[in-house]
Amino acid sequence: MKRETSEKLFKHSVNVIPGGVNSPVRACKSVGTDPLFIERADGCRLFDADGNSYIDYVGSWGPMILGHRHPEVIKAIENVLNRGTSFGAPTDLEAELADLVIDAVPSIDMVRMVNSGTEATMSAVRLARGFTGRDLIIKFDGCYHGHADTLLVEAGSGVATLNIPGSPGVPEAVTQYTLSLPFNDIDSVKEVIEKRGAEIACIIIEPVAGNMGMVPPAEGFLEELRAITEKNGIILIFDEVMTGFRVAHGGAQEGYGISPDITTLGKIIGGGLPVGAYGGRREIMEHIAPQGPVYQAGTLSGNPVAMAAGIATLKQIKQPGFYDSLNEKTERLVKGLKNAADSAGIKTTADSIGSMFGMFFTGQAVDNFADAKTSNLELFSAYYKGMREKGIYLAPSQFEAGFVSAAHSDEDIDTTIKAAEAVMGEIA
Ligand SMILES: *Cc1c(COP(=O)(O)O)cnc(C)c1O
């Protein structure tokens, strides 16, 4: 495959943008290569600047559940452009998207729109602290909740990929209120709550972890978290920025039948434009300004173009049977990838929940971040590069999830499995 144009564009970008990218993992550093520059995308395919085409399992890191350039989403964006691009005053579109979110996610009575997942989680934690009058928060190792200071502790995603222990620039005074515990370990949660329960404002968790690779919750873990937080007046925040509208229409909370106090959303609800949101029980949400004292604001929040893309997307995925066929395709893909590894004698642990999937290059079960880190990263890099060379575009990190979209056909899945069989054979 030709790479000259991507290489040239990267050389220029590195000179004017730190690392040549506007988000770290895109740089492909951990897999020992350079990024492809994308010219355009359509359906499940990406086309790079050199004219190569790829079947895309990154989906812009989660939002593109309908695939790229879905006609209804493009039409909605084009239509709203005739009205203008930003007013800094309310529009009908904000409540329309709010209604779609509230209808889908059972625990949300009210929702506030922001511009990214980072803003959503940062604001949700502030709200939990404001509501409870407590300062401590609990998160879990390997979960990523965006890059706000308080949440950059033992974080997943790029922080894990680049092996950054914490981040310079985040004062200890800020992170002293953040306790990070092992994912799926209810005993350590109980221990901390026993000692300091009355100081803890919230527990924030990815109900299905997707930023240390994909790690599902252990049987009963989320139920126990719900019970113990309720008993101790601690706000339970489900960070569903990735899982919302992805693992089920109503998110992981619908799938596992658990009602958190606050939910954060992003990715899919923006239909490929920058949107985040946080919502929850009415009595909690009423603490947000201007109704209550907890301050949070945004010049471009509820942006009409982003709202229109989100509305069009959420309308499409409401259609009956949407998730059944998507999930089936994902299951078949993961089985195929796992079989390809097995046949080559490569030990892997692979799984999918809804249309979110992951594969670790380790023989052991993966229940937490420590387990995830036993994955053979050299093998992963070789796999990543081999697949890319065969026209399959995966996240350039072991510590990320993959996504299937409605635009992937059975044939695309077959092509991907065939590529994996060849690559696994080469790297074994
Ligand atoms: C992507 C993600 C975020 C951060 O969202 P941004 O839009 O990148 O700021 C937060 N939490 C989870 C679970 C995510 O997957």
PDB file of N, CA and C in Angstrom, residues 341-373:
ATOM      1  N   ALA A 341      -7.016 -16.741  15.583  1.00  0.00           N
ATOM      2  CA  ALA A 341      -5.894 -16.781  16.531  1.00  0.00           C
ATOM      3  C   ALA A 341      -5.653 -18.213  17.005  1.00  0.00           C
ATOM      4  N   ASP A 342      -6.734 -18.891  17.370  1.00  0.00           N
ATOM      5  CA  ASP A 342      -6.627 -20.286  17.848  1.00  0.00           C
ATOM      6  C   ASP A 342      -5.920 -21.159  16.809  1.00  0.00           C
ATOM      7  N   SER A 343      -6.356 -21.031  15.560  1.00  0.00           N
ATOM      8  CA  SER A 343      -5.785 -21.862  14.494  1.00  0.00           C
ATOM      9  C   SER A 343      -4.293 -21.617  14.328  1.00  0.00           C
ATOM     10  N   ALA A 344      -3.871 -20.383  14.598  1.00  0.00           N
ATOM     11  CA  ALA A 344      -2.446 -20.051  14.460  1.00  0.00           C
ATOM     12  C   ALA A 344      -1.677 -20.371  15.738  1.00  0.00           C
ATOM     13  N   GLY A 345      -2.389 -20.867  16.748  1.00  0.00           N
ATOM     14  CA  GLY A 345      -1.736 -21.191  18.019  1.00  0.00           C
ATOM     15  C   GLY A 345      -1.421 -19.964  18.854  1.00  0.00           C
ATOM     16  N   ILE A 346      -2.157 -18.875  18.630  1.00  0.00           N
ATOM     17  CA  ILE A 346      -1.948 -17.650  19.422  1.00  0.00           C
ATOM     18  C   ILE A 346      -3.031 -17.565  20.493  1.00  0.00           C
ATOM     19  N   LYS A 347      -2.595 -17.389  21.741  1.00  0.00           N
ATOM     20  CA  LYS A 347      -3.545 -17.331  22.851  1.00  0.00           C
ATOM     21  C   LYS A 347      -4.205 -15.959  22.924  1.00  0.00           C
ATOM     22  N   THR A 348      -5.541 -15.957  22.915  1.00  0.00           N
ATOM     23  CA  THR A 348      -6.265 -14.688  23.038  1.00  0.00           C
ATOM     24  C   THR A 348      -7.475 -14.858  23.942  1.00  0.00           C
ATOM     25  N   THR A 349      -7.946 -13.714  24.453  1.00  0.00           N
ATOM     26  CA  THR A 349      -9.217 -13.654  25.170  1.00  0.00           C
ATOM     27  C   THR A 349     -10.056 -12.622  24.427  1.00  0.00           C
ATOM     28  N   ALA A 350     -11.178 -13.039  23.874  1.00  0.00           N
ATOM     29  CA  ALA A 350     -11.968 -12.124  23.045  1.00  0.00           C
ATOM     30  C   ALA A 350     -13.426 -12.154  23.483  1.00  0.00           C
ATOM     31  N   ASP A 351     -14.096 -11.028  23.336  1.00  0.00           N
ATOM     32  CA  ASP A 351     -15.489 -10.945  23.778  1.00  0.00           C
ATOM     33  C   ASP A 351     -16.176  -9.766  23.090  1.00  0.00           C
ATOM     34  N   SER A 352     -17.512  -9.814  23.079  1.00  0.00           N
ATOM     35  CA  SER A 352     -18.263  -8.647  22.619  1.00  0.00           C
ATOM     36  C   SER A 352     -19.474  -8.459  23.510  1.00  0.00           C
ATOM     37  N   ILE A 353     -19.867  -7.201  23.668  1.00  0.00           N
ATOM     38  CA  ILE A 353     -21.134  -6.882  24.320  1.00  0.00           C
ATOM     39  C   ILE A 353     -21.819  -5.907  23.384  1.00  0.00           C
ATOM     40  N   GLY A 354     -22.979  -6.281  22.885  1.00  0.00           N
ATOM     41  CA  GLY A 354     -23.594  -5.462  21.850  1.00  0.00           C
ATOM     42  C   GLY A 354     -22.647  -5.388  20.664  1.00  0.00           C
ATOM     43  N   SER A 355     -22.437  -4.186  20.149  1.00  0.00           N
ATOM     44  CA  SER A 355     -21.555  -4.038  18.993  1.00  0.00           C
ATOM     45  C   SER A 355     -20.188  -3.488  19.383  1.00  0.00           C
ATOM     46  N   MET A 356     -19.847  -3.711  20.649  1.00  0.00           N
ATOM     47  CA  MET A 356     -18.534  -3.293  21.169  1.00  0.00           C
ATOM     48  C   MET A 356     -17.735  -4.573  21.354  1.00  0.00           C
ATOM     49  N   PHE A 357     -16.475  -4.597  20.921  1.00  0.00           N
ATOM     50  CA  PHE A 357     -15.714  -5.835  21.060  1.00  0.00           C
ATOM     51  C   PHE A 357     -14.258  -5.579  21.415  1.00  0.00           C
ATOM     52  N   GLY A 358     -13.609  -6.647  21.869  1.00  0.00           N
ATOM     53  CA  GLY A 358     -12.200  -6.519  22.216  1.00  0.00           C
ATOM     54  C   GLY A 358     -11.519  -7.860  22.169  1.00  0.00           C
ATOM     55  N   MET A 359     -10.198  -7.824  21.982  1.00  0.00           N
ATOM     56  CA  MET A 359      -9.407  -9.053  21.982  1.00  0.00           C
ATOM     57  C   MET A 359      -8.053  -8.762  22.615  1.00  0.00           C
ATOM     58  N   PHE A 360      -7.714  -9.533  23.645  1.00  0.00           N
ATOM     59  CA  PHE A 360      -6.408  -9.401  24.295  1.00  0.00           C
ATOM     60  C   PHE A 360      -5.527 -10.575  23.872  1.00  0.00           C
ATOM     61  N   PHE A 361      -4.244 -10.317  23.722  1.00  0.00           N
ATOM     62  CA  PHE A 361      -3.299 -11.380  23.390  1.00  0.00           C
ATOM     63  C   PHE A 361      -2.743 -11.994  24.672  1.00  0.00           C
ATOM     64  N   THR A 362      -3.638 -12.643  25.396  1.00  0.00           N
ATOM     65  CA  THR A 362      -3.253 -13.307  26.635  1.00  0.00           C
ATOM     66  C   THR A 362      -4.109 -14.553  26.790  1.00  0.00           C
ATOM     67  N   GLY A 363      -3.556 -15.548  27.467  1.00  0.00           N
ATOM     68  CA  GLY A 363      -4.309 -16.778  27.663  1.00  0.00           C
ATOM     69  C   GLY A 363      -5.233 -16.709  28.862  1.00  0.00           C
ATOM     70  N   GLN A 364      -5.066 -15.689  29.700  1.00  0.00           N
ATOM     71  CA  GLN A 364      -5.867 -15.668  30.933  1.00  0.00           C
ATOM     72  C   GLN A 364      -7.121 -14.813  30.795  1.00  0.00           C
ATOM     73  N   ALA A 365      -8.088 -15.062  31.661  1.00  0.00           N
ATOM     74  CA  ALA A 365      -9.309 -14.262  31.674  1.00  0.00           C
ATOM     75  C   ALA A 365      -8.943 -12.830  32.045  1.00  0.00           C
ATOM     76  N   VAL A 366      -9.644 -11.857  31.454  1.00  0.00           N
ATOM     77  CA  VAL A 366      -9.351 -10.457  31.744  1.00  0.00           C
ATOM     78  C   VAL A 366     -10.530  -9.832  32.483  1.00  0.00           C
ATOM     79  N   ASP A 367     -10.313  -9.570  33.780  1.00  0.00           N
ATOM     80  CA  ASP A 367     -11.376  -9.000  34.615  1.00  0.00           C
ATOM     81  C   ASP A 367     -11.069  -7.589  35.085  1.00  0.00           C
ATOM     82  N   ASN A 368      -9.819  -7.157  34.892  1.00  0.00           N
ATOM     83  CA  ASN A 368      -9.443  -5.825  35.370  1.00  0.00           C
ATOM     84  C   ASN A 368      -8.212  -5.333  34.609  1.00  0.00           C
ATOM     85  N   PHE A 369      -7.736  -4.157  34.983  1.00  0.00           N
ATOM     86  CA  PHE A 369      -6.637  -3.512  34.259  1.00  0.00           C
ATOM     87  C   PHE A 369      -5.336  -4.322  34.373  1.00  0.00           C
ATOM     88  N   ALA A 370      -5.091  -4.898  35.556  1.00  0.00           N
ATOM     89  CA  ALA A 370      -3.865  -5.693  35.740  1.00  0.00           C
ATOM     90  C   ALA A 370      -3.867  -6.888  34.780  1.00  0.00           C
ATOM     91  N   ASP A 371      -5.027  -7.536  34.645  1.00  0.00           N
ATOM     92  CA  ASP A 371      -5.143  -8.653  33.691  1.00  0.00           C
ATOM     93  C   ASP A 371      -4.928  -8.160  32.256  1.00  0.00           C
ATOM     94  N   ALA A 372      -5.537  -7.006  31.943  1.00  0.00           N
ATOM     95  CA  ALA A 372      -5.434  -6.469  30.575  1.00  0.00           C
ATOM     96  C   ALA A 372      -3.967  -6.242  30.210  1.00  0.00           C
ATOM     97  N   LYS A 373      -3.193  -5.824  31.210  1.00  0.00           N
ATOM     98  CA  LYS A 373      -1.782  -5.512  30.956  1.00  0.00           C
ATOM     99  C   LYS A 373      -0.919  -6.756  30.735  1.00  0.00           C
TER     100      LYS A 373
END
